[in-house]
Amino acid sequence: MSDLDRVLARVDADFEAALERWTDFLRIPSISTDPAHNADTRRAAQWLAEQLRELGFDASVRDTPGHPMVVAHHPGPGGDAPHLLYYGHYDVQPPDPVEEWDSGPFEPTIVEGPHGRRMVARGAVDDKGQLMTFVEAFRAWQAEHGTLPVQVTAFFEGEEESGSPSLKPFLEQHKQELGADVCVISDTGSWDVETPALTTQLRGLLYTELVVDAPDHDLHSGLYGGAVPNPLNALGRILGQLHDDQGRIAIPGFYDAVVEPDEATRAKWQALDFDADAFLQGVGVDAAGGEQDRGVLEKIWARPTCDVNGMLGGYTGTGAKTVLPARASAKISFRLVPDQDPEAAAEQFRAYLHGIVPAGCSWELIVHHGAPAIRVPTDSPYLRAAREALENAYGREALLIGCGGSIPVVGVMKEVLGIDSLLMGFGLADDRMHSPNEKFEVRCFENGIKSHVALLDRMARGVGT
Ligand code: BES
Ligand code: ZN
């Protein structure tokens, strides 16, 4: 048996135990945005460090002003084997609305679906299940060969779902220690359950909050309504002017820096067998939103957006209350594409607001975080090697795809460490990321582990230049 086949057989033999370990990890409610879960978030970091220690890594939990980082090193075989930096995030999104879950978000449950078993829990796919695919690949390789075939640094953060505030300073402070040839991330999707994919384009994100104030306290809407500006009415008018009738973002200059995908990329995307109707029906809608003259894949992968993520203000309890609220606010986020600059987009938005906030209202725009869109070079030897590894594991050609989501670390790795990332993910479009009943197919988990085993094997043979 080859080195690779021995490790793959080990993955099969140890698979139920791997599911147990994944389940233990999912039980920890590491919700980074909720300070009530700070201790749980740290516990998830410690759990990961312990896993890696078992596998021969020198692993530690490092404090930051926010949630801790986990850094772990494995020397590999020595010599001139490549050095891979694996990144994952151990924090998860809040589970709300909790009442919409069929089982507890932190009580991982295996249920049957059309692709066989699936694990249902918050973080099942994003990102605990996915990061466990490479941790389990390390485990199987280590168990079979007593070492890893390449030098590995594992780096996990606990703030990805809250905008990664500590990430850049941490990377800057540990630039030497975290240096590697290439970064490997499993936090994206495959094309479908049978077809592997590498993501070569991610959207960026600008997350803002608009606060509109008018009277200095809540008023009786009969005594004051009509004469005093209502911040909620004003907010409604403002939000109504964010898009034009064609679904384009109405902020002047917003599209100036947008780069249209080139013809080759467009042709590749068109050749993908994508069923837009099924995609929409999968989430219970029968017509596409957004720009009317663009296809669904193009909209998600290559066009910017402006979405209201939440609104606050006035009376939201049961029954009726005739109130003219003093304040209204909205969380408004923008997905950005190459080559938009988050800071420039924020300034354009601010300038637009100056002109459209109704008289009598004061306002403030808070910028929570921003990250530019990412393009991964498609001609790199590392990407070629990763494609080969995926093909080997799936027995099918790996597609190069885009992704509408954002993973801020990819840009920071490039900027601070000067390295590119391989976005090798195993999620499916219907995994309900960030939603109730988030799941990850057990088959995707298994394919993920085997793909990472194949990647270790492929990288160990060198990638050339
Ligand atoms: N894993 C996701 C990114 C993603 C989304 C990949 C959809 C594939 C498909 C990641 O954890 C995430 O949700 N990122 C946030 C980033 C933000 C909080 C800075 C996002 O995209 O909203
Ligand atoms: Zn994620």
Short mmCIF file of C-alpha atoms and ligand atoms in Angstrom, two decimals:
data_model
loop_
_atom_site.label_atom_id
_atom_site.label_comp_id
_atom_site.label_asym_id
_atom_site.label_seq_id
_atom_site.Cartn_x
_atom_site.Cartn_y
_atom_site.Cartn_z
CA MET A 1 0.00 0.00 0.00
CA SER A 2 1.21 3.54 -0.71
CA ASP A 3 1.71 6.08 2.10
CA LEU A 4 -1.47 7.74 0.97
CA ASP A 5 -3.59 4.59 0.86
CA ARG A 6 -2.49 3.58 4.30
CA VAL A 7 -3.62 6.92 5.71
CA LEU A 8 -6.93 6.78 3.83
CA ALA A 9 -7.59 3.34 5.26
CA ARG A 10 -6.83 4.74 8.71
CA VAL A 11 -9.39 7.52 8.14
CA ASP A 12 -12.02 4.87 7.38
CA ALA A 13 -11.11 2.76 10.39
CA ASP A 14 -11.20 5.74 12.77
CA PHE A 15 -14.19 7.51 11.26
CA GLU A 16 -16.78 7.01 14.01
CA ALA A 17 -14.27 8.26 16.59
CA ALA A 18 -13.71 11.34 14.40
CA LEU A 19 -17.46 12.01 14.50
CA GLU A 20 -17.30 11.79 18.31
CA ARG A 21 -14.47 14.33 18.49
CA TRP A 22 -16.31 16.68 16.15
CA THR A 23 -19.43 16.33 18.32
CA ASP A 24 -17.48 17.22 21.48
CA PHE A 25 -16.18 20.36 19.78
CA LEU A 26 -19.67 21.36 18.58
CA ARG A 27 -21.02 21.11 22.13
CA ILE A 28 -18.96 24.16 23.15
CA PRO A 29 -21.05 27.32 22.51
CA SER A 30 -18.16 29.51 21.33
CA ILE A 31 -20.27 32.50 20.25
CA SER A 32 -17.71 35.25 19.77
CA THR A 33 -20.14 38.15 19.49
CA ASP A 34 -21.75 37.46 22.87
CA PRO A 35 -19.60 38.35 25.93
CA ALA A 36 -21.71 35.97 28.04
CA HIS A 37 -19.92 33.19 26.14
CA ASN A 38 -16.35 34.43 26.57
CA ALA A 39 -15.42 31.51 28.81
CA ASP A 40 -16.93 29.02 26.33
CA THR A 41 -15.03 30.62 23.49
CA ARG A 42 -11.77 30.19 25.40
CA ARG A 43 -12.73 26.59 26.19
CA ALA A 44 -13.04 25.89 22.43
CA ALA A 45 -9.53 27.30 21.92
CA GLN A 46 -8.16 25.10 24.70
CA TRP A 47 -9.96 22.07 23.30
CA LEU A 48 -8.27 22.62 19.91
CA ALA A 49 -4.84 23.14 21.43
CA GLU A 50 -5.25 19.86 23.32
CA GLN A 51 -6.25 18.02 20.12
CA LEU A 52 -3.14 19.28 18.37
CA ARG A 53 -0.86 18.38 21.29
CA GLU A 54 -2.10 14.81 21.00
CA LEU A 55 -0.89 14.90 17.39
CA GLY A 56 2.63 15.94 18.19
CA PHE A 57 2.16 19.69 17.76
CA ASP A 58 3.67 22.28 20.02
CA ALA A 59 0.35 24.05 20.63
CA SER A 60 -0.58 27.07 22.72
CA VAL A 61 -3.50 29.36 23.41
CA ARG A 62 -2.43 32.98 23.01
CA ASP A 63 -4.28 35.88 24.59
CA THR A 64 -5.31 38.92 22.56
CA PRO A 65 -7.40 41.95 23.55
CA GLY A 66 -10.35 39.89 22.27
CA HIS A 67 -10.70 36.13 22.01
CA PRO A 68 -7.55 33.99 22.09
CA MET A 69 -5.68 32.58 19.11
CA VAL A 70 -4.43 29.02 18.92
CA VAL A 71 -0.98 28.58 17.37
CA ALA A 72 0.55 25.15 16.90
CA HIS A 73 3.67 23.92 15.14
CA HIS A 74 4.60 20.54 13.77
CA PRO A 75 8.13 20.21 12.36
CA GLY A 76 7.19 17.53 9.82
CA PRO A 77 9.98 15.40 8.35
CA GLY A 78 12.60 18.17 8.21
CA GLY A 79 14.59 18.83 5.05
CA ASP A 80 13.04 21.06 2.45
CA ALA A 81 9.46 19.86 2.74
CA PRO A 82 6.96 22.69 2.11
CA HIS A 83 5.59 24.60 5.09
CA LEU A 84 1.82 24.92 5.16
CA LEU A 85 -0.14 27.30 7.39
CA TYR A 86 -3.65 26.00 8.15
CA TYR A 87 -6.22 28.54 9.26
CA GLY A 88 -9.65 27.96 10.77
CA HIS A 89 -12.04 29.77 13.09
CA TYR A 90 -13.42 28.12 16.18
CA ASP A 91 -16.04 30.78 16.92
CA VAL A 92 -19.60 30.48 15.67
CA GLN A 93 -22.53 32.75 14.93
CA PRO A 94 -25.24 33.23 17.60
CA PRO A 95 -27.87 30.49 17.24
CA ASP A 96 -30.92 32.76 17.27
CA PRO A 97 -33.80 32.41 16.57
CA VAL A 98 -33.37 29.41 18.87
CA GLU A 99 -37.04 28.37 18.64
CA GLU A 100 -36.59 27.58 14.95
CA TRP A 101 -34.08 24.79 15.59
CA ASP A 102 -35.35 21.20 15.47
CA SER A 103 -32.74 20.23 18.07
CA GLY A 104 -30.57 22.30 20.42
CA PRO A 105 -27.97 24.32 18.48
CA PHE A 106 -25.26 23.05 20.83
CA GLU A 107 -26.62 19.51 21.11
CA PRO A 108 -25.16 18.07 17.91
CA THR A 109 -27.60 15.65 16.32
CA ILE A 110 -27.09 13.30 13.39
CA VAL A 111 -30.14 13.00 11.13
CA GLU A 112 -30.72 11.28 7.79
CA GLY A 113 -30.98 13.36 4.62
CA PRO A 114 -30.82 12.76 0.87
CA HIS A 115 -27.01 12.41 1.03
CA GLY A 116 -27.04 10.10 4.07
CA ARG A 117 -26.13 11.21 7.57
CA ARG A 118 -25.84 14.90 8.35
CA MET A 119 -24.64 16.65 11.50
CA VAL A 120 -26.97 19.41 12.70
CA ALA A 121 -25.51 22.01 15.09
CA ARG A 122 -24.33 25.61 15.14
CA GLY A 123 -20.83 25.56 13.67
CA ALA A 124 -21.38 22.15 12.00
CA VAL A 125 -20.05 23.56 8.73
CA ASP A 126 -18.92 27.07 9.69
CA ASP A 127 -16.25 26.43 10.66
CA LYS A 128 -15.84 23.70 13.26
CA GLY A 129 -16.71 20.79 10.96
CA GLN A 130 -14.53 22.15 8.20
CA LEU A 131 -11.48 22.85 10.34
CA MET A 132 -11.81 19.37 11.82
CA THR A 133 -11.36 17.95 8.30
CA PHE A 134 -7.69 18.93 8.33
CA VAL A 135 -7.17 18.23 12.03
CA GLU A 136 -8.46 14.70 11.37
CA ALA A 137 -6.22 14.41 8.32
CA PHE A 138 -3.24 15.30 10.54
CA ARG A 139 -4.41 12.73 13.07
CA ALA A 140 -4.65 9.92 10.53
CA TRP A 141 -1.28 10.74 8.98
CA GLN A 142 0.41 11.01 12.35
CA ALA A 143 -1.16 7.74 13.53
CA GLU A 144 0.00 5.86 10.45
CA HIS A 145 3.46 7.34 9.93
CA GLY A 146 4.38 8.83 13.32
CA THR A 147 4.91 12.30 11.78
CA LEU A 148 3.49 14.60 9.10
CA PRO A 149 4.95 14.69 5.57
CA VAL A 150 5.25 18.49 5.49
CA GLN A 151 5.96 21.20 8.04
CA VAL A 152 2.68 22.48 9.47
CA THR A 153 1.62 25.52 11.44
CA ALA A 154 -2.00 25.55 12.57
CA PHE A 155 -3.53 28.89 13.39
CA PHE A 156 -7.08 29.30 14.70
CA GLU A 157 -8.96 32.45 15.62
CA GLY A 158 -12.09 32.97 17.67
CA GLU A 159 -13.27 36.28 16.27
CA GLU A 160 -13.96 35.59 12.61
CA GLU A 161 -17.72 35.94 12.97
CA SER A 162 -17.24 39.32 14.63
CA GLY A 163 -14.95 40.87 12.07
CA SER A 164 -11.53 39.59 13.25
CA PRO A 165 -10.50 42.71 15.24
CA SER A 166 -7.37 41.13 16.78
CA LEU A 167 -6.21 39.33 13.66
CA LYS A 168 -4.04 41.88 11.91
CA PRO A 169 -2.17 43.08 15.03
CA PHE A 170 -1.59 39.45 16.01
CA LEU A 171 -0.21 38.52 12.60
CA GLU A 172 2.00 41.59 12.62
CA GLN A 173 3.38 40.68 16.05
CA HIS A 174 3.97 37.04 15.07
CA LYS A 175 5.01 37.52 11.49
CA GLN A 176 8.15 35.42 11.83
CA GLU A 177 6.48 32.65 13.73
CA LEU A 178 3.56 32.36 11.32
CA GLY A 179 5.54 32.53 8.10
CA ALA A 180 4.90 29.67 5.66
CA ASP A 181 4.80 28.93 1.94
CA VAL A 182 1.04 29.01 1.54
CA CYS A 183 -2.09 29.15 3.69
CA VAL A 184 -4.80 26.48 3.55
CA ILE A 185 -8.36 27.35 4.59
CA SER A 186 -11.46 25.16 4.68
CA ASP A 187 -14.30 27.62 5.21
CA THR A 188 -15.98 27.69 1.79
CA GLY A 189 -18.02 25.30 -0.32
CA SER A 190 -17.61 22.55 -2.87
CA TRP A 191 -19.68 22.66 -6.06
CA ASP A 192 -21.96 19.81 -5.03
CA VAL A 193 -21.69 16.65 -2.98
CA GLU A 194 -19.79 14.86 -5.75
CA THR A 195 -17.81 17.72 -7.26
CA PRO A 196 -14.91 19.38 -5.46
CA ALA A 197 -14.04 23.04 -5.90
CA LEU A 198 -11.44 25.63 -5.05
CA THR A 199 -12.69 29.14 -4.44
CA THR A 200 -10.69 31.80 -6.23
CA GLN A 201 -12.74 34.89 -5.49
CA LEU A 202 -14.31 36.10 -2.23
CA ARG A 203 -16.35 39.21 -1.69
CA GLY A 204 -15.25 41.85 0.78
CA LEU A 205 -17.41 43.46 3.42
CA LEU A 206 -18.15 46.88 4.83
CA TYR A 207 -20.36 46.72 7.92
CA THR A 208 -21.99 49.93 9.12
CA GLU A 209 -24.68 51.11 11.46
CA LEU A 210 -26.76 54.21 10.84
CA VAL A 211 -28.32 55.93 13.86
CA VAL A 212 -30.97 58.59 13.27
CA ASP A 213 -32.17 60.87 16.11
CA ALA A 214 -34.84 63.55 16.23
CA PRO A 215 -36.81 64.48 19.41
CA ASP A 216 -34.81 64.24 22.64
CA HIS A 217 -37.23 61.69 24.11
CA ASP A 218 -40.03 59.39 22.96
CA LEU A 219 -43.22 61.39 22.34
CA HIS A 220 -46.98 60.85 22.20
CA SER A 221 -47.63 60.47 18.48
CA GLY A 222 -50.97 62.25 18.79
CA LEU A 223 -49.57 65.30 20.52
CA TYR A 224 -46.49 65.60 18.31
CA GLY A 225 -46.96 63.38 15.25
CA GLY A 226 -46.95 65.25 11.96
CA ALA A 227 -45.11 68.25 13.36
CA VAL A 228 -41.98 66.62 14.78
CA PRO A 229 -39.72 64.54 12.52
CA ASN A 230 -40.03 60.81 13.14
CA PRO A 231 -36.62 59.05 12.98
CA LEU A 232 -38.20 55.74 11.96
CA ASN A 233 -40.07 57.35 9.07
CA ALA A 234 -36.83 59.11 8.12
CA LEU A 235 -34.88 55.87 8.27
CA GLY A 236 -37.45 54.22 6.03
CA ARG A 237 -37.05 56.98 3.47
CA ILE A 238 -33.27 56.73 3.62
CA LEU A 239 -33.25 52.96 3.20
CA GLY A 240 -35.70 53.31 0.33
CA GLN A 241 -33.13 55.41 -1.50
CA LEU A 242 -30.23 52.98 -1.23
CA HIS A 243 -31.22 51.25 -4.49
CA ASP A 244 -32.75 52.50 -7.72
CA ASP A 245 -35.68 50.85 -9.48
CA GLN A 246 -33.33 48.52 -11.37
CA GLY A 247 -31.85 47.18 -8.15
CA ARG A 248 -28.58 49.09 -8.52
CA ILE A 249 -27.02 50.75 -5.51
CA ALA A 250 -27.80 54.46 -5.78
CA ILE A 251 -24.76 55.81 -3.92
CA PRO A 252 -22.85 58.06 -6.35
CA GLY A 253 -19.47 56.61 -7.34
CA PHE A 254 -20.15 53.26 -5.69
CA TYR A 255 -19.51 51.25 -8.85
CA ASP A 256 -16.54 53.30 -10.07
CA ALA A 257 -13.88 50.84 -8.85
CA VAL A 258 -15.83 47.67 -9.65
CA VAL A 259 -13.98 45.37 -12.03
CA GLU A 260 -16.17 43.25 -14.28
CA PRO A 261 -15.06 39.60 -14.47
CA ASP A 262 -12.97 39.03 -17.61
CA GLU A 263 -14.35 37.07 -20.54
CA ALA A 264 -12.50 33.87 -19.66
CA THR A 265 -13.85 33.89 -16.10
CA ARG A 266 -17.33 34.71 -17.30
CA ALA A 267 -17.18 31.86 -19.80
CA LYS A 268 -16.03 29.42 -17.12
CA TRP A 269 -18.90 30.43 -14.85
CA GLN A 270 -21.38 30.15 -17.66
CA ALA A 271 -20.17 26.63 -18.37
CA LEU A 272 -21.02 25.60 -14.82
CA ASP A 273 -24.22 23.70 -14.61
CA PHE A 274 -25.98 26.14 -12.28
CA ASP A 275 -29.74 26.00 -11.83
CA ALA A 276 -30.81 29.50 -10.75
CA ASP A 277 -34.48 28.53 -10.29
CA ALA A 278 -33.60 25.63 -8.02
CA PHE A 279 -31.28 27.91 -6.06
CA LEU A 280 -34.10 30.38 -5.45
CA GLN A 281 -36.71 27.72 -4.77
CA GLY A 282 -34.32 26.18 -2.26
CA VAL A 283 -34.90 29.20 -0.03
CA GLY A 284 -38.58 29.59 -0.81
CA VAL A 285 -38.57 32.48 -3.30
CA ASP A 286 -39.77 32.51 -6.90
CA ALA A 287 -38.07 35.59 -8.33
CA ALA A 288 -34.52 36.92 -8.07
CA GLY A 289 -33.77 40.17 -6.25
CA GLY A 290 -31.08 42.73 -6.95
CA GLU A 291 -29.83 43.96 -10.30
CA GLN A 292 -32.24 42.87 -12.97
CA ASP A 293 -29.73 42.55 -15.77
CA ARG A 294 -27.32 40.12 -14.07
CA GLY A 295 -27.40 36.37 -13.54
CA VAL A 296 -27.61 34.83 -10.06
CA LEU A 297 -24.06 33.44 -9.96
CA GLU A 298 -22.62 36.70 -11.21
CA LYS A 299 -24.63 38.63 -8.61
CA ILE A 300 -23.33 36.49 -5.77
CA TRP A 301 -19.74 36.14 -6.86
CA ALA A 302 -18.92 39.34 -8.66
CA ARG A 303 -21.36 42.16 -7.87
CA PRO A 304 -21.45 44.36 -4.79
CA THR A 305 -24.52 44.56 -2.58
CA CYS A 306 -26.09 46.78 0.04
CA ASP A 307 -28.25 44.91 2.53
CA VAL A 308 -30.07 46.00 5.65
CA ASN A 309 -29.23 43.35 8.24
CA GLY A 310 -31.41 44.66 11.06
CA MET A 311 -33.39 47.63 12.29
CA LEU A 312 -34.17 49.00 15.71
CA GLY A 313 -36.59 51.62 16.91
CA GLY A 314 -39.95 52.47 18.37
CA TYR A 315 -42.41 50.07 19.86
CA THR A 316 -41.95 46.41 18.97
CA GLY A 317 -43.80 44.74 21.85
CA THR A 318 -47.21 43.08 21.61
CA GLY A 319 -50.30 45.18 20.96
CA ALA A 320 -50.17 48.84 20.01
CA LYS A 321 -48.45 51.86 21.44
CA THR A 322 -48.79 55.28 19.86
CA VAL A 323 -45.26 56.51 20.11
CA LEU A 324 -43.10 58.84 18.09
CA PRO A 325 -39.64 57.39 18.80
CA ALA A 326 -36.61 59.50 19.60
CA ARG A 327 -34.18 57.20 17.78
CA ALA A 328 -34.05 54.65 14.98
CA SER A 329 -31.12 52.67 13.68
CA ALA A 330 -30.23 50.15 11.02
CA LYS A 331 -27.32 47.78 10.48
CA ILE A 332 -26.36 48.16 6.85
CA SER A 333 -23.68 46.04 5.23
CA PHE A 334 -22.10 46.10 1.81
CA ARG A 335 -20.53 43.13 0.06
CA LEU A 336 -17.65 44.46 -1.99
CA VAL A 337 -15.95 43.11 -5.11
CA PRO A 338 -12.53 43.70 -6.68
CA ASP A 339 -11.24 46.50 -6.63
CA GLN A 340 -13.53 48.36 -4.24
CA ASP A 341 -11.89 49.88 -1.18
CA PRO A 342 -13.95 49.54 2.04
CA GLU A 343 -12.86 52.96 3.33
CA ALA A 344 -13.71 54.69 0.08
CA ALA A 345 -17.11 52.95 0.01
CA ALA A 346 -17.79 54.16 3.57
CA GLU A 347 -16.95 57.72 2.57
CA GLN A 348 -19.23 57.54 -0.49
CA PHE A 349 -22.04 56.27 1.71
CA ARG A 350 -21.47 59.06 4.23
CA ALA A 351 -21.49 61.69 1.47
CA TYR A 352 -24.75 60.28 0.10
CA LEU A 353 -26.34 60.35 3.57
CA HIS A 354 -25.50 64.04 3.92
CA GLY A 355 -27.82 64.70 1.03
CA ILE A 356 -30.73 62.41 1.91
CA VAL A 357 -31.26 62.49 5.69
CA PRO A 358 -34.47 64.52 6.17
CA ALA A 359 -34.27 67.92 7.86
CA GLY A 360 -34.73 67.92 11.63
CA CYS A 361 -32.92 64.60 12.10
CA SER A 362 -29.37 64.21 13.29
CA TRP A 363 -27.44 61.10 12.37
CA GLU A 364 -24.28 59.13 12.91
CA LEU A 365 -22.69 56.45 10.75
CA ILE A 366 -20.66 53.88 12.68
CA VAL A 367 -18.26 51.72 10.65
CA HIS A 368 -17.90 48.37 12.39
CA HIS A 369 -15.43 46.70 10.07
CA GLY A 370 -14.28 46.46 6.51
CA ALA A 371 -12.34 44.01 4.37
CA PRO A 372 -11.64 44.14 0.64
CA ALA A 373 -12.61 41.41 -1.83
CA ILE A 374 -10.03 38.73 -2.63
CA ARG A 375 -8.77 37.08 -5.78
CA VAL A 376 -6.58 34.01 -5.46
CA PRO A 377 -4.10 33.62 -8.34
CA THR A 378 -5.34 30.78 -10.55
CA ASP A 379 -1.95 30.05 -12.08
CA SER A 380 -0.03 29.25 -8.88
CA PRO A 381 1.68 25.86 -8.47
CA TYR A 382 0.00 25.50 -5.07
CA LEU A 383 -3.43 25.86 -6.59
CA ARG A 384 -2.52 23.27 -9.21
CA ALA A 385 -1.33 20.89 -6.50
CA ALA A 386 -4.55 21.42 -4.53
CA ARG A 387 -6.61 20.71 -7.65
CA GLU A 388 -4.74 17.46 -8.14
CA ALA A 389 -5.31 16.48 -4.52
CA LEU A 390 -9.05 17.14 -4.81
CA GLU A 391 -9.28 15.20 -8.04
CA ASN A 392 -7.49 12.33 -6.42
CA ALA A 393 -9.87 12.31 -3.43
CA TYR A 394 -13.13 12.73 -5.39
CA GLY A 395 -12.24 11.05 -8.66
CA ARG A 396 -13.53 14.16 -10.43
CA GLU A 397 -12.11 17.37 -11.76
CA ALA A 398 -12.09 20.24 -9.24
CA LEU A 399 -13.87 23.41 -10.36
CA LEU A 400 -12.65 26.94 -9.77
CA ILE A 401 -15.51 28.95 -8.33
CA GLY A 402 -16.34 32.26 -6.66
CA CYS A 403 -17.95 32.77 -3.29
CA GLY A 404 -20.24 35.53 -2.09
CA GLY A 405 -19.09 35.40 1.53
CA SER A 406 -16.08 37.04 3.13
CA ILE A 407 -13.09 35.61 5.00
CA PRO A 408 -11.09 38.62 6.19
CA VAL A 409 -7.98 36.58 7.03
CA VAL A 410 -7.21 35.90 3.37
CA GLY A 411 -6.43 39.56 2.69
CA VAL A 412 -4.53 39.98 5.95
CA MET A 413 -2.35 36.91 5.24
CA LYS A 414 -1.43 38.35 1.88
CA GLU A 415 -0.78 41.81 3.25
CA VAL A 416 1.16 40.88 6.40
CA LEU A 417 2.74 37.50 5.62
CA GLY A 418 2.86 37.92 1.84
CA ILE A 419 1.30 34.52 1.19
CA ASP A 420 -1.67 33.36 -0.86
CA SER A 421 -4.40 31.10 0.44
CA LEU A 422 -5.91 27.92 -0.92
CA LEU A 423 -9.64 28.05 -0.30
CA MET A 424 -10.44 24.36 -0.22
CA GLY A 425 -13.88 24.00 1.33
CA PHE A 426 -16.47 21.24 1.53
CA GLY A 427 -19.75 22.98 2.42
CA LEU A 428 -22.92 22.75 0.33
CA ALA A 429 -25.18 25.63 -0.66
CA ASP A 430 -28.00 24.28 1.53
CA ASP A 431 -25.92 23.94 4.72
CA ARG A 432 -27.85 26.78 6.39
CA MET A 433 -24.71 28.63 7.40
CA HIS A 434 -25.61 31.32 9.98
CA SER A 435 -29.24 30.01 10.02
CA PRO A 436 -31.25 27.72 12.30
CA ASN A 437 -30.55 24.00 11.70
CA GLU A 438 -27.07 24.58 10.30
CA LYS A 439 -25.71 21.24 9.09
CA PHE A 440 -22.74 19.57 7.43
CA GLU A 441 -23.10 16.35 5.49
CA VAL A 442 -21.11 13.50 7.07
CA ARG A 443 -20.11 12.57 3.52
CA CYS A 444 -18.67 16.05 2.95
CA PHE A 445 -16.83 15.78 6.26
CA GLU A 446 -15.33 12.47 5.13
CA ASN A 447 -14.46 13.81 1.66
CA GLY A 448 -12.88 16.81 3.37
CA ILE A 449 -10.63 14.66 5.56
CA LYS A 450 -9.59 12.53 2.59
CA SER A 451 -8.93 15.60 0.45
CA HIS A 452 -6.66 17.01 3.14
CA VAL A 453 -4.85 13.69 3.38
CA ALA A 454 -4.37 13.81 -0.40
CA LEU A 455 -3.17 17.42 -0.14
CA LEU A 456 -0.55 16.49 2.47
CA ASP A 457 0.61 13.68 0.21
CA ARG A 458 0.70 15.92 -2.87
CA MET A 459 2.51 18.78 -1.11
CA ALA A 460 5.08 16.38 0.33
CA ARG A 461 6.19 15.66 -3.21
CA GLY A 462 6.89 19.38 -3.78
CA VAL A 463 5.07 21.76 -6.08
CA GLY A 464 7.85 23.10 -8.30
CA THR A 465 7.43 26.70 -9.38
N1 BES B 1 -17.50 30.78 6.30
C1 BES B 1 -17.99 32.09 6.10
C2 BES B 1 -17.71 32.66 4.72
C3 BES B 1 -18.52 31.98 3.66
C4 BES B 1 -19.83 32.34 3.47
C5 BES B 1 -17.99 30.98 2.88
C6 BES B 1 -20.59 31.71 2.52
C7 BES B 1 -18.76 30.32 1.94
C8 BES B 1 -20.07 30.70 1.75
C9 BES B 1 -17.39 33.00 7.14
O1 BES B 1 -17.27 32.42 8.40
C10 BES B 1 -18.32 34.16 7.35
O2 BES B 1 -19.47 34.01 7.58
N2 BES B 1 -17.76 35.33 7.24
C11 BES B 1 -18.45 36.54 7.50
C12 BES B 1 -17.37 37.56 7.63
C13 BES B 1 -17.69 38.79 8.39
C14 BES B 1 -18.32 38.61 9.72
C15 BES B 1 -16.48 39.70 8.44
C16 BES B 1 -19.40 36.87 6.37
O3 BES B 1 -19.13 36.54 5.19
O4 BES B 1 -20.44 37.44 6.65
ZN ZN B 2 -16.68 30.65 8.44
#
